[in-house]
PDB file of C-alpha atoms in Angstrom:
ATOM      1  CA  MET A  21       0.000   0.000   0.000  1.00  0.00           C
ATOM      2  CA  MET A  22       1.446   3.342  -1.048  1.00  0.00           C
ATOM      3  CA  ASP A  23       1.673   6.171   1.452  1.00  0.00           C
ATOM      4  CA  ALA A  24       2.724   9.793   1.154  1.00  0.00           C
ATOM      5  CA  LEU A  25       6.300   9.311   2.327  1.00  0.00           C
ATOM      6  CA  SER A  26       7.043   6.292   0.137  1.00  0.00           C
ATOM      7  CA  VAL A  27       5.583   8.010  -2.931  1.00  0.00           C
ATOM      8  CA  VAL A  28       7.459  11.268  -2.529  1.00  0.00           C
ATOM      9  CA  THR A  29      10.690   9.433  -1.651  1.00  0.00           C
ATOM     10  CA  GLN A  30      10.545   7.350  -4.812  1.00  0.00           C
ATOM     11  CA  LEU A  31       9.610  10.421  -6.836  1.00  0.00           C
ATOM     12  CA  ARG A  32      12.575  12.258  -5.345  1.00  0.00           C
ATOM     13  CA  ASP A  33      14.880   9.422  -6.355  1.00  0.00           C
ATOM     14  CA  LEU A  34      13.524   9.577  -9.902  1.00  0.00           C
ATOM     15  CA  ALA A  35      13.970  13.359  -9.953  1.00  0.00           C
ATOM     16  CA  SER A  36      17.612  12.930  -8.931  1.00  0.00           C
ATOM     17  CA  GLU A  37      18.201  11.515 -12.414  1.00  0.00           C
ATOM     18  CA  PRO A  38      18.435  14.417 -14.927  1.00  0.00           C
ATOM     19  CA  GLN A  39      16.739  12.493 -17.745  1.00  0.00           C
ATOM     20  CA  ASN A  40      13.540  12.139 -15.680  1.00  0.00           C
ATOM     21  CA  ARG A  41      12.986  15.773 -14.723  1.00  0.00           C
ATOM     22  CA  GLU A  42      11.157  16.948 -17.824  1.00  0.00           C
ATOM     23  CA  VAL A  43       8.820  13.946 -17.784  1.00  0.00           C
ATOM     24  CA  ILE A  44       7.901  14.452 -14.123  1.00  0.00           C
ATOM     25  CA  VAL A  45       7.060  18.138 -14.567  1.00  0.00           C
ATOM     26  CA  GLN A  46       5.024  17.478 -17.718  1.00  0.00           C
ATOM     27  CA  ASP A  47       3.032  14.703 -16.074  1.00  0.00           C
ATOM     28  CA  GLN A  48      -0.482  15.919 -15.294  1.00  0.00           C
ATOM     29  CA  GLY A  49      -0.550  14.493 -11.783  1.00  0.00           C
ATOM     30  CA  CYS A  50       2.907  14.732 -10.240  1.00  0.00           C
ATOM     31  CA  LEU A  51       3.388  18.483  -9.983  1.00  0.00           C
ATOM     32  CA  PRO A  52      -0.088  19.189  -8.522  1.00  0.00           C
ATOM     33  CA  GLY A  53       0.488  16.328  -6.095  1.00  0.00           C
ATOM     34  CA  LEU A  54       3.804  17.794  -4.955  1.00  0.00           C
ATOM     35  CA  VAL A  55       2.053  21.099  -4.279  1.00  0.00           C
ATOM     36  CA  LEU A  56      -0.432  19.230  -2.082  1.00  0.00           C
ATOM     37  CA  PHE A  57       2.447  17.635  -0.191  1.00  0.00           C
ATOM     38  CA  LEU A  58       3.811  21.092   0.642  1.00  0.00           C
ATOM     39  CA  ASP A  59       0.924  21.335   3.136  1.00  0.00           C
ATOM     40  CA  HIS A  60       1.618  17.941   4.691  1.00  0.00           C
ATOM     41  CA  LYS A  61       2.023  17.709   8.470  1.00  0.00           C
ATOM     42  CA  ASN A  62       4.843  15.162   8.385  1.00  0.00           C
ATOM     43  CA  PRO A  63       8.252  16.963   8.293  1.00  0.00           C
ATOM     44  CA  GLU A  64       9.820  14.025   6.433  1.00  0.00           C
ATOM     45  CA  VAL A  65       7.250  14.345   3.660  1.00  0.00           C
ATOM     46  CA  LEU A  66       7.807  18.109   3.506  1.00  0.00           C
ATOM     47  CA  PHE A  67      11.577  17.757   3.263  1.00  0.00           C
ATOM     48  CA  ALA A  68      11.432  15.021   0.601  1.00  0.00           C
ATOM     49  CA  THR A  69       8.939  17.106  -1.392  1.00  0.00           C
ATOM     50  CA  LEU A  70      11.239  20.134  -1.292  1.00  0.00           C
ATOM     51  CA  GLN A  71      14.168  17.955  -2.331  1.00  0.00           C
ATOM     52  CA  THR A  72      12.144  16.743  -5.303  1.00  0.00           C
ATOM     53  CA  LEU A  73      11.229  20.294  -6.326  1.00  0.00           C
ATOM     54  CA  ARG A  74      14.852  21.372  -5.999  1.00  0.00           C
ATOM     55  CA  TYR A  75      15.933  18.562  -8.316  1.00  0.00           C
ATOM     56  CA  LEU A  76      13.229  19.439 -10.839  1.00  0.00           C
ATOM     57  CA  ALA A  77      14.295  23.093 -10.808  1.00  0.00           C
ATOM     58  CA  GLU A  78      17.778  22.058 -11.923  1.00  0.00           C
ATOM     59  CA  LEU A  79      16.310  21.837 -15.432  1.00  0.00           C
ATOM     60  CA  SER A  80      15.750  25.499 -16.260  1.00  0.00           C
ATOM     61  CA  PRO A  81      12.909  24.923 -18.799  1.00  0.00           C
ATOM     62  CA  ASN A  82      10.927  23.409 -15.909  1.00  0.00           C
ATOM     63  CA  ILE A  83      10.989  26.621 -13.890  1.00  0.00           C
ATOM     64  CA  PRO A  84       8.145  28.538 -15.621  1.00  0.00           C
ATOM     65  CA  THR A  85       5.832  25.513 -15.411  1.00  0.00           C
ATOM     66  CA  MET A  86       6.659  24.964 -11.755  1.00  0.00           C
ATOM     67  CA  LYS A  87       6.260  28.648 -10.913  1.00  0.00           C
ATOM     68  CA  ASN A  88       2.863  28.837 -12.609  1.00  0.00           C
ATOM     69  CA  GLU A  89       1.542  25.646 -11.023  1.00  0.00           C
ATOM     70  CA  LEU A  90      -1.518  26.540  -8.950  1.00  0.00           C
ATOM     71  CA  GLY A  91      -0.598  26.944  -5.287  1.00  0.00           C
ATOM     72  CA  MET A  92       3.150  26.376  -5.732  1.00  0.00           C
ATOM     73  CA  MET A  93       4.488  29.797  -4.756  1.00  0.00           C
ATOM     74  CA  VAL A  94       1.878  30.385  -2.043  1.00  0.00           C
ATOM     75  CA  SER A  95       2.647  27.028  -0.431  1.00  0.00           C
ATOM     76  CA  LEU A  96       6.379  27.753  -0.482  1.00  0.00           C
ATOM     77  CA  GLU A  97       5.771  31.159   1.110  1.00  0.00           C
ATOM     78  CA  ASN A  98       3.685  29.518   3.829  1.00  0.00           C
ATOM     79  CA  LEU A  99       6.464  27.036   4.584  1.00  0.00           C
ATOM     80  CA  ILE A 100       9.022  29.803   4.900  1.00  0.00           C
ATOM     81  CA  VAL A 101       7.028  31.515   7.675  1.00  0.00           C
ATOM     82  CA  ARG A 102       5.362  28.458   9.197  1.00  0.00           C
ATOM     83  CA  GLU A 103       6.143  27.938  12.864  1.00  0.00           C
ATOM     84  CA  GLY A 104       7.450  24.704  14.274  1.00  0.00           C
ATOM     85  CA  LEU A 105       9.457  23.660  11.212  1.00  0.00           C
ATOM     86  CA  SER A 106      13.168  22.893  11.214  1.00  0.00           C
ATOM     87  CA  VAL A 107      15.732  25.332   9.901  1.00  0.00           C
ATOM     88  CA  ASP A 108      16.613  22.906   7.105  1.00  0.00           C
ATOM     89  CA  ILE A 109      13.047  22.761   5.801  1.00  0.00           C
ATOM     90  CA  LYS A 110      12.644  26.532   5.876  1.00  0.00           C
ATOM     91  CA  ALA A 111      16.006  27.105   4.212  1.00  0.00           C
ATOM     92  CA  LEU A 112      15.222  24.631   1.452  1.00  0.00           C
ATOM     93  CA  ALA A 113      11.777  26.154   0.924  1.00  0.00           C
ATOM     94  CA  GLN A 114      13.392  29.571   0.618  1.00  0.00           C
ATOM     95  CA  GLU A 115      15.943  28.265  -1.874  1.00  0.00           C
ATOM     96  CA  VAL A 116      13.293  26.666  -4.090  1.00  0.00           C
ATOM     97  CA  TYR A 117      11.178  29.827  -3.866  1.00  0.00           C
ATOM     98  CA  ASP A 118      14.122  32.019  -4.885  1.00  0.00           C
ATOM     99  CA  ILE A 119      14.943  29.795  -7.863  1.00  0.00           C
ATOM    100  CA  LEU A 120      11.357  29.791  -9.110  1.00  0.00           C
ATOM    101  CA  SER A 121      11.073  33.550  -8.568  1.00  0.00           C
ATOM    102  CA  GLY A 122      14.191  34.300 -10.564  1.00  0.00           C
ATOM    103  CA  PRO A 123      14.618  34.312 -14.363  1.00  0.00           C
ATOM    104  CA  ALA A 124      14.224  30.982 -16.112  1.00  0.00           C
ATOM    105  CA  ASN A 125      17.938  30.709 -16.768  1.00  0.00           C
ATOM    106  CA  PRO A 126      20.415  28.111 -15.499  1.00  0.00           C
ATOM    107  CA  VAL A 127      20.238  27.796 -11.717  1.00  0.00           C
ATOM    108  CA  PRO A 128      22.803  30.099 -10.056  1.00  0.00           C
ATOM    109  CA  ARG A 129      25.864  28.314  -8.827  1.00  0.00           C
ATOM    110  CA  THR A 130      26.800  28.473  -5.200  1.00  0.00           C
ATOM    111  CA  THR A 131      30.312  28.838  -3.872  1.00  0.00           C
ATOM    112  CA  GLU A 132      32.056  25.985  -2.131  1.00  0.00           C
ATOM    113  CA  ARG A 133      31.746  27.863   1.151  1.00  0.00           C
ATOM    114  CA  GLU A 134      27.990  28.233   0.716  1.00  0.00           C
ATOM    115  CA  LYS A 135      27.692  24.554  -0.160  1.00  0.00           C
ATOM    116  CA  ARG A 136      29.433  23.600   3.072  1.00  0.00           C
ATOM    117  CA  GLN A 137      27.121  25.844   5.089  1.00  0.00           C
ATOM    118  CA  LYS A 138      23.946  24.363   3.610  1.00  0.00           C
ATOM    119  CA  SER A 139      22.493  21.131   4.876  1.00  0.00           C
ATOM    120  CA  GLN A 140      23.306  18.244   2.563  1.00  0.00           C
ATOM    121  CA  PHE A 141      19.891  17.347   1.229  1.00  0.00           C
ATOM    122  CA  PHE A 142      20.604  15.875  -2.202  1.00  0.00           C
ATOM    123  CA  ILE A 143      20.978  12.117  -2.227  1.00  0.00           C
ATOM    124  CA  ASN A 144      24.315  12.424  -4.009  1.00  0.00           C
ATOM    125  CA  SER A 145      25.463  15.771  -2.588  1.00  0.00           C
ATOM    126  CA  SER A 146      27.339  14.364   0.370  1.00  0.00           C
ATOM    127  CA  ASN A 147      30.702  12.673   0.217  1.00  0.00           C
ATOM    128  CA  LYS A 148      28.854   9.442  -0.576  1.00  0.00           C
ATOM    129  CA  LYS A 149      28.804   9.933  -4.338  1.00  0.00           C
ATOM    130  CA  ALA A 150      26.914   7.646  -6.644  1.00  0.00           C
ATOM    131  CA  LYS A 151      28.626   5.017  -8.759  1.00  0.00           C
ATOM    132  CA  SER A 152      27.557   2.756 -11.614  1.00  0.00           C
ATOM    133  CA  VAL A 153      27.985  -1.012 -11.642  1.00  0.00           C
ATOM    134  CA  THR A 154      27.451  -3.282 -14.644  1.00  0.00           C
ATOM    135  CA  LEU A 155      26.238  -6.792 -13.875  1.00  0.00           C
ATOM    136  CA  HIS A 156      25.997  -9.854 -16.087  1.00  0.00           C
ATOM    137  CA  ILE A 157      22.941 -11.754 -14.861  1.00  0.00           C
ATOM    138  CA  LYS A 158      22.719 -15.469 -15.510  1.00  0.00           C
ATOM    139  CA  GLY A 159      19.120 -16.528 -16.073  1.00  0.00           C
ATOM    140  CA  LEU A 160      17.955 -13.180 -17.450  1.00  0.00           C
ATOM    141  CA  ASP A 161      16.101 -14.745 -20.361  1.00  0.00           C
ATOM    142  CA  SER A 162      12.587 -13.290 -20.332  1.00  0.00           C
ATOM    143  CA  THR A 163      10.399 -10.485 -19.025  1.00  0.00           C
ATOM    144  CA  HIS A 164       9.436 -12.705 -16.094  1.00  0.00           C
ATOM    145  CA  GLN A 165      13.058 -13.038 -14.984  1.00  0.00           C
ATOM    146  CA  ARG A 166      13.569  -9.320 -15.546  1.00  0.00           C
ATOM    147  CA  SER A 167      10.582  -8.554 -13.317  1.00  0.00           C
ATOM    148  CA  LEU A 168      12.083 -10.727 -10.595  1.00  0.00           C
ATOM    149  CA  CYS A 169      15.380  -8.872 -10.901  1.00  0.00           C
ATOM    150  CA  GLU A 170      13.638  -5.481 -10.863  1.00  0.00           C
ATOM    151  CA  GLU A 171      11.728  -6.342  -7.703  1.00  0.00           C
ATOM    152  CA  ALA A 172      14.904  -7.569  -6.021  1.00  0.00           C
ATOM    153  CA  LEU A 173      16.868  -4.418  -6.861  1.00  0.00           C
ATOM    154  CA  LEU A 174      14.039  -2.070  -5.872  1.00  0.00           C
ATOM    155  CA  LYS A 175      14.124  -3.516  -2.373  1.00  0.00           C
ATOM    156  CA  VAL A 176      17.817  -2.706  -1.850  1.00  0.00           C
ATOM    157  CA  ARG A 177      18.428   0.517   0.032  1.00  0.00           C
ATOM    158  CA  GLY A 178      20.991   2.589  -1.850  1.00  0.00           C
ATOM    159  CA  VAL A 179      19.927   1.632  -5.378  1.00  0.00           C
ATOM    160  CA  ILE A 180      19.129   4.796  -7.346  1.00  0.00           C
ATOM    161  CA  SER A 181      18.277   3.504 -10.821  1.00  0.00           C
ATOM    162  CA  PHE A 182      18.995   0.666 -13.210  1.00  0.00           C
ATOM    163  CA  THR A 183      18.846  -0.162 -16.920  1.00  0.00           C
ATOM    164  CA  PHE A 184      18.541  -3.560 -18.574  1.00  0.00           C
ATOM    165  CA  GLN A 185      20.197  -4.774 -21.785  1.00  0.00           C
ATOM    166  CA  MET A 186      18.341  -8.024 -22.297  1.00  0.00           C
ATOM    167  CA  ALA A 187      20.249  -9.107 -25.389  1.00  0.00           C
ATOM    168  CA  SER A 188      23.504  -9.248 -23.438  1.00  0.00           C
ATOM    169  CA  LYS A 189      21.856 -10.246 -20.131  1.00  0.00           C
ATOM    170  CA  ARG A 190      23.222  -7.177 -18.420  1.00  0.00           C
ATOM    171  CA  CYS A 191      21.982  -4.625 -15.953  1.00  0.00           C
ATOM    172  CA  THR A 192      23.682  -1.301 -15.265  1.00  0.00           C
ATOM    173  CA  VAL A 193      22.877  -0.188 -11.721  1.00  0.00           C
ATOM    174  CA  ARG A 194      23.508   3.251 -10.230  1.00  0.00           C
ATOM    175  CA  ILE A 195      24.050   3.006  -6.494  1.00  0.00           C
ATOM    176  CA  ARG A 196      25.457   4.949  -3.579  1.00  0.00           C
ATOM    177  CA  SER A 197      29.166   4.454  -3.149  1.00  0.00           C
ATOM    178  CA  ASP A 198      28.684   3.000   0.341  1.00  0.00           C
ATOM    179  CA  LEU A 199      26.609   0.128  -1.068  1.00  0.00           C
ATOM    180  CA  SER A 200      28.672  -2.943  -1.878  1.00  0.00           C
ATOM    181  CA  THR A 201      28.342  -4.728  -5.195  1.00  0.00           C
ATOM    182  CA  GLU A 202      27.992  -7.968  -3.230  1.00  0.00           C
ATOM    183  CA  SER A 203      24.730  -6.612  -1.788  1.00  0.00           C
ATOM    184  CA  LEU A 204      23.318  -6.431  -5.299  1.00  0.00           C
ATOM    185  CA  ALA A 205      24.473  -9.956  -6.041  1.00  0.00           C
ATOM    186  CA  SER A 206      22.932 -11.205  -2.798  1.00  0.00           C
ATOM    187  CA  ALA A 207      19.579  -9.563  -3.564  1.00  0.00           C
ATOM    188  CA  ILE A 208      19.561 -11.042  -7.075  1.00  0.00           C
ATOM    189  CA  ALA A 209      20.586 -14.488  -5.803  1.00  0.00           C
ATOM    190  CA  ALA A 210      17.637 -14.381  -3.398  1.00  0.00           C
ATOM    191  CA  THR A 211      15.343 -14.843  -6.411  1.00  0.00           C
ATOM    192  CA  LYS A 212      16.662 -18.455  -6.535  1.00  0.00           C
ATOM    193  CA  VAL A 213      16.714 -18.369 -10.349  1.00  0.00           C
ATOM    194  CA  LEU A 214      19.194 -15.560 -11.075  1.00  0.00           C
ATOM    195  CA  SER A 215      22.848 -14.931 -10.287  1.00  0.00           C
ATOM    196  CA  ALA A 216      25.105 -11.955 -10.989  1.00  0.00           C
ATOM    197  CA  GLN A 217      28.722 -11.288 -11.908  1.00  0.00           C
ATOM    198  CA  GLN A 218      30.318  -7.878 -12.212  1.00  0.00           C
ATOM    199  CA  VAL A 219      31.479  -6.746 -15.654  1.00  0.00           C
ATOM    200  CA  VAL A 220      34.745  -4.782 -15.691  1.00  0.00           C
ATOM    201  CA  LYS A 221      37.442  -3.950 -18.236  1.00  0.00           C
ATOM    202  CA  ASN A 222      41.001  -5.149 -17.862  1.00  0.00           C
ATOM    203  CA  GLU A 223      44.124  -3.230 -18.834  1.00  0.00           C
ATOM    204  CA  ALA A 224      43.718  -4.293 -22.458  1.00  0.00           C
ATOM    205  CA  GLY A 225      40.218  -2.826 -22.540  1.00  0.00           C
ATOM    206  CA  GLU A 226      38.601  -6.247 -22.674  1.00  0.00           C
ATOM    207  CA  GLU A 227      35.507  -7.026 -20.635  1.00  0.00           C
ATOM    208  CA  VAL A 228      35.861  -9.690 -17.970  1.00  0.00           C
ATOM    209  CA  PHE A 229      33.398 -11.167 -15.451  1.00  0.00           C
ATOM    210  CA  ILE A 230      34.203 -10.903 -11.751  1.00  0.00           C
ATOM    211  CA  PRO A 231      32.477 -13.445  -9.472  1.00  0.00           C
ATOM    212  CA  LEU A 232      30.627 -11.881  -6.547  1.00  0.00           C
ATOM    213  CA  ASN A 233      30.068 -13.369  -3.118  1.00  0.00           C
ATOM    214  CA  SER A 234      26.320 -13.486  -2.592  1.00  0.00           C
ATOM    215  CA  SER A 235      26.211 -15.638   0.548  1.00  0.00           C
ATOM    216  CA  GLY A 236      26.212 -14.184   4.030  1.00  0.00           C
ATOM    217  CA  VAL A 237      25.955 -10.593   2.779  1.00  0.00           C
ATOM    218  CA  GLU A 238      23.537  -8.408   4.737  1.00  0.00           C
ATOM    219  CA  VAL A 239      21.257  -6.402   2.455  1.00  0.00           C
ATOM    220  CA  GLN A 240      19.523  -3.293   3.801  1.00  0.00           C
ATOM    221  CA  GLN A 241      16.038  -3.101   2.363  1.00  0.00           C
ATOM    222  CA  ASN A 242      13.738  -0.161   1.686  1.00  0.00           C
ATOM    223  CA  SER A 243      10.894  -0.071   4.183  1.00  0.00           C
ATOM    224  CA  ALA A 244       8.268   0.922   1.600  1.00  0.00           C
ATOM    225  CA  ILE A 245       8.100   0.077  -2.086  1.00  0.00           C
ATOM    226  CA  PRO A 246       5.447   1.528  -4.408  1.00  0.00           C
ATOM    227  CA  ASP A 247       3.295  -0.650  -6.635  1.00  0.00           C
ATOM    228  CA  TYR A 248       5.481  -1.667  -9.543  1.00  0.00           C
ATOM    229  CA  LEU A 249       5.023  -1.829 -13.286  1.00  0.00           C
ATOM    230  CA  PRO A 250       2.910  -4.854 -14.245  1.00  0.00           C
ATOM    231  CA  GLU A 251       4.631  -7.451 -16.409  1.00  0.00           C
ATOM    232  CA  GLU A 252       2.173  -6.993 -19.276  1.00  0.00           C
ATOM    233  CA  GLU A 253       3.217  -3.348 -19.550  1.00  0.00           C
ATOM    234  CA  SER A 254       6.877  -4.329 -19.982  1.00  0.00           C
ATOM    235  CA  PRO A 255       7.127  -5.975 -23.424  1.00  0.00           C
ATOM    236  CA  GLU A 256      10.435  -7.650 -24.064  1.00  0.00           C
ATOM    237  CA  LYS A 257      11.025  -5.593 -27.203  1.00  0.00           C
ATOM    238  CA  GLU A 258      11.711  -2.565 -24.973  1.00  0.00           C
ATOM    239  CA  VAL A 259      14.832  -4.206 -23.653  1.00  0.00           C
ATOM    240  CA  ASP A 260      17.126  -1.218 -23.355  1.00  0.00           C
ATOM    241  CA  ARG A 261      14.812   0.980 -21.344  1.00  0.00           C
ATOM    242  CA  ALA A 262      15.793   2.368 -17.978  1.00  0.00           C
ATOM    243  CA  ILE A 263      13.603   1.437 -15.064  1.00  0.00           C
ATOM    244  CA  SER A 264      13.178   5.149 -14.372  1.00  0.00           C
ATOM    245  CA  ARG A 265      10.872   5.121 -17.405  1.00  0.00           C
ATOM    246  CA  THR A 266      11.864   8.177 -19.439  1.00  0.00           C
ATOM    247  CA  THR A 267       9.085   7.118 -21.819  1.00  0.00           C
ATOM    248  CA  ALA A 268       6.433   7.495 -19.133  1.00  0.00           C
ATOM    249  CA  LYS A 269       4.812  10.373 -21.019  1.00  0.00           C
ATOM    250  CA  GLU A 270       4.069   8.143 -23.999  1.00  0.00           C
ATOM    251  CA  ASP A 271       2.999   5.104 -21.979  1.00  0.00           C
ATOM    252  CA  SER A 272       1.650   6.454 -18.733  1.00  0.00           C
ATOM    253  CA  SER A 273      -1.297   4.095 -18.297  1.00  0.00           C
ATOM    254  CA  GLY A 274       0.798   1.363 -16.722  1.00  0.00           C
ATOM    255  CA  SER A 275       3.829   3.251 -15.499  1.00  0.00           C
ATOM    256  CA  TRP A 276       4.930   3.722 -11.920  1.00  0.00           C
ATOM    257  CA  LEU A 277       4.875   7.462 -12.548  1.00  0.00           C
ATOM    258  CA  ASN A 278       1.193   7.260 -13.423  1.00  0.00           C
ATOM    259  CA  THR A 279       0.497   5.172 -10.337  1.00  0.00           C
ATOM    260  CA  ALA A 280       2.257   7.735  -8.174  1.00  0.00           C
ATOM    261  CA  ALA A 281       0.480  10.602  -9.892  1.00  0.00           C
ATOM    262  CA  SER A 282      -2.861   8.934  -9.285  1.00  0.00           C
ATOM    263  CA  PHE A 283      -2.019   8.578  -5.615  1.00  0.00           C
ATOM    264  CA  LEU A 284      -0.882  12.190  -5.424  1.00  0.00           C
ATOM    265  CA  THR A 285      -3.992  13.644  -6.986  1.00  0.00           C
ATOM    266  CA  LYS A 286      -6.436  11.448  -5.064  1.00  0.00           C
ATOM    267  CA  THR A 287      -4.910  11.973  -1.623  1.00  0.00           C
ATOM    268  CA  PHE A 288      -6.017  15.375  -0.391  1.00  0.00           C
ATOM    269  CA  TYR A 289      -6.221  14.655   3.333  1.00  0.00           C
ATOM    270  CA  TRP A 290      -3.858  12.923   5.725  1.00  0.00           C
TER     271      TRP A 290
END
């Protein structure tokens, strides 16, 4: 069952990927839903919502649409002066408000000193940078096996996004640097029908497979996972598509983004 925090957290993770930002803002349900979340009573929901908006504002063409969204600027103003909120929430609300109020040009850069003074709210803004890992997955032969792999990876805390190349039985996963590759292998091995090896290049530039220890590795799991894309909406011919669904605008009926948007627009009271 989806709840406000799990939805906005997953939406924030999608917004952290630059290729998703235009799609999210253009979606008919996500932006109005985020405005609704700006009035939420849960500070965690408020902070995650502001993080999402800050990511979306990184794409300058999004700024006019976000600024003109009904209730956006008023809700941000209310957060800035609302009593009982943390300094971090108010500061982030002010930053988003200032960006949306300014000209729709590239977001102003901040100095290194200013960056150190601000709270680290981006997923990848701390010293724990993201990294990409390419896995060769034995048993990745059909959409059913891919669905199993997707569900396994979505449960791992620290996984940001992933893309499948079914023809070569590979999956490129973007993760936090503090997440071990063995954790991915362990999560995939838990499906009982799949196993993973890491793909790296040697000094000659040739790709080699590195075995990964998948036994006895503790895997931290996400506490809440949104409803996922049904198998029938994932035809095997779309084998090189990222799970973040950059094509969600064209095929929104079955996408996670549409599911989240539906939740956002239908949930007015908490």
